[in-house]
Short mmCIF file of C-alpha atoms in Angstrom, two decimals:
data_model
loop_
_atom_site.label_atom_id
_atom_site.label_comp_id
_atom_site.label_asym_id
_atom_site.label_seq_id
_atom_site.Cartn_x
_atom_site.Cartn_y
_atom_site.Cartn_z
CA UNK U 28 -333.23 -91.87 91.04
CA UNK U 29 -329.63 -90.00 91.46
CA UNK U 30 -327.02 -90.26 88.73
CA UNK U 31 -323.31 -88.68 88.29
CA UNK U 32 -322.42 -87.11 85.08
CA UNK U 33 -319.01 -86.46 84.19
CA UNK U 34 -316.93 -84.21 82.35
CA UNK U 35 -314.08 -82.95 81.29
CA UNK U 36 -311.94 -85.27 80.24
CA UNK U 37 -309.67 -85.51 76.94
CA UNK U 38 -306.07 -85.06 75.20
CA UNK U 39 -304.22 -82.77 76.56
CA UNK U 40 -299.90 -82.07 76.33
CA UNK U 41 -297.41 -82.90 78.90
CA UNK U 42 -296.98 -80.02 81.29
CA UNK U 43 -300.83 -79.38 80.25
CA UNK U 44 -304.51 -79.09 82.73
CA UNK U 45 -307.40 -79.74 82.30
CA UNK U 46 -310.89 -79.98 84.99
CA UNK U 47 -312.97 -82.82 85.08
CA UNK U 48 -316.52 -82.29 86.96
CA UNK U 49 -319.25 -84.30 88.26
CA UNK U 50 -322.71 -83.24 89.02
CA UNK U 51 -325.39 -85.71 91.10
CA UNK U 52 -328.81 -84.66 90.09
CA UNK U 53 -332.29 -86.55 91.89
CA UNK U 54 -333.47 -86.47 95.19
CA UNK U 55 -330.20 -86.22 97.15
CA UNK U 56 -330.27 -84.89 100.60
CA UNK U 57 -326.83 -84.38 101.43
CA UNK U 58 -324.00 -85.42 99.83
CA UNK U 59 -321.07 -86.78 102.33
CA UNK U 60 -318.19 -87.85 100.74
CA UNK U 61 -316.69 -86.69 96.81
CA UNK U 62 -313.91 -88.61 95.60
CA UNK U 63 -312.11 -89.41 92.18
CA UNK U 64 -310.63 -92.44 91.49
CA UNK U 65 -308.80 -93.58 88.65
CA UNK U 66 -307.94 -96.72 86.53
CA UNK U 67 -304.62 -97.20 83.76
CA UNK U 68 -304.56 -99.30 80.97
CA UNK U 69 -303.75 -103.16 82.22
CA UNK U 70 -304.13 -101.40 86.21
CA UNK U 71 -306.65 -101.40 88.79
CA UNK U 72 -308.36 -98.54 90.50
CA UNK U 73 -306.93 -95.92 92.50
CA UNK U 74 -307.70 -93.79 95.13
CA UNK U 75 -306.52 -89.68 93.19
CA UNK U 76 -308.37 -87.55 96.29
CA UNK U 77 -311.40 -86.92 98.41
CA UNK U 78 -312.67 -84.45 99.49
CA UNK U 79 -315.39 -84.70 103.24
CA UNK U 80 -318.69 -82.94 103.55
CA UNK U 81 -315.98 -80.67 106.25
CA UNK U 82 -314.07 -79.80 102.93
CA UNK U 83 -311.20 -81.72 104.65
CA UNK U 84 -308.60 -83.30 101.20
CA UNK U 85 -306.57 -86.41 101.20
CA UNK U 86 -304.57 -87.00 97.45
CA UNK U 87 -302.64 -89.96 96.43
CA UNK U 88 -298.71 -89.58 96.84
CA UNK U 89 -298.63 -89.36 92.90
CA UNK U 90 -300.94 -86.11 92.22
CA UNK U 91 -299.95 -84.27 95.62
CA UNK U 92 -299.01 -80.03 95.01
CA UNK U 93 -300.62 -80.76 91.19
CA UNK U 94 -304.82 -81.30 91.48
CA UNK U 95 -306.90 -80.06 93.17
CA UNK U 96 -310.59 -81.32 94.18
CA UNK U 97 -313.12 -78.71 95.33
CA UNK U 98 -316.60 -79.54 96.37
CA UNK U 99 -319.88 -77.67 95.65
CA UNK U 100 -322.56 -79.06 97.40
CA UNK U 101 -325.17 -76.64 96.31
CA UNK U 102 -325.20 -77.13 93.41
CA UNK U 103 -324.17 -81.27 93.63
CA UNK U 104 -320.76 -80.92 91.91
CA UNK U 105 -317.29 -82.53 92.62
CA UNK U 106 -314.20 -81.22 90.55
CA UNK U 107 -310.35 -82.37 90.14
CA UNK U 108 -308.74 -79.69 88.68
CA UNK U 109 -305.15 -81.19 87.22
CA UNK U 110 -302.27 -79.02 86.37
CA UNK U 111 -298.83 -79.45 85.36
CA UNK U 112 -300.17 -83.22 83.93
CA UNK U 113 -297.79 -86.32 83.12
CA UNK U 114 -298.63 -89.06 80.66
CA UNK U 115 -298.43 -91.61 84.01
CA UNK U 116 -301.37 -89.61 84.27
CA UNK U 117 -303.43 -90.97 81.75
CA UNK U 118 -306.54 -93.13 82.83
CA UNK U 119 -310.26 -92.95 82.94
CA UNK U 120 -311.22 -90.89 85.76
CA UNK U 121 -314.09 -91.48 87.80
CA UNK U 122 -315.66 -89.50 90.89
CA UNK U 123 -317.24 -91.87 93.48
CA UNK U 124 -320.52 -89.57 95.69
CA UNK U 125 -321.85 -91.14 99.37
CA UNK U 126 -324.61 -89.52 99.56
CA UNK U 127 -328.02 -89.20 101.88
CA UNK U 128 -331.16 -89.69 99.51
CA UNK U 129 -334.57 -90.25 99.03
CA UNK U 130 -334.53 -93.84 99.12
CA UNK U 131 -331.36 -93.96 101.85
CA UNK U 132 -326.94 -94.01 102.26
CA UNK U 133 -325.54 -94.39 98.43
CA UNK U 134 -322.45 -94.29 97.70
CA UNK U 135 -322.73 -94.05 93.04
CA UNK U 136 -319.65 -94.06 90.54
CA UNK U 137 -319.74 -92.11 87.66
CA UNK U 138 -319.56 -93.26 83.86
CA UNK U 139 -315.59 -92.11 83.74
CA UNK U 140 -314.10 -89.50 81.23
CA UNK U 141 -310.63 -90.54 79.61
CA UNK U 142 -307.46 -88.36 80.23
CA UNK U 143 -305.10 -88.71 77.89
CA UNK U 144 -301.89 -86.81 78.28
CA UNK U 145 -299.57 -86.97 75.51
CA UNK U 146 -297.72 -84.48 72.99
#
């Protein structure tokens, strides 16, 4: 069984930085894609950034130039480095990994980690 564990959320002042991590464990053969989503209070879940196994990245316009997604396939971990945080970045952040596991291709969500940007 494959599981995802997220960490790194918390309270930060506007202009501050945080780094989120998401690590997969279990019977993983390969990771094909890694993504971060977020859901602000009262809003739907939106894509923040994603990265392919070849290292190609994609970002939401609202975070371009401030957030960086990176992956470490050897550690089955995806990171989201967030700089110059704004109050509107406040949300629960979820990782999503597309993987080839022992049971076949699967796509899993992390449990979510809360990021609060406030003074």
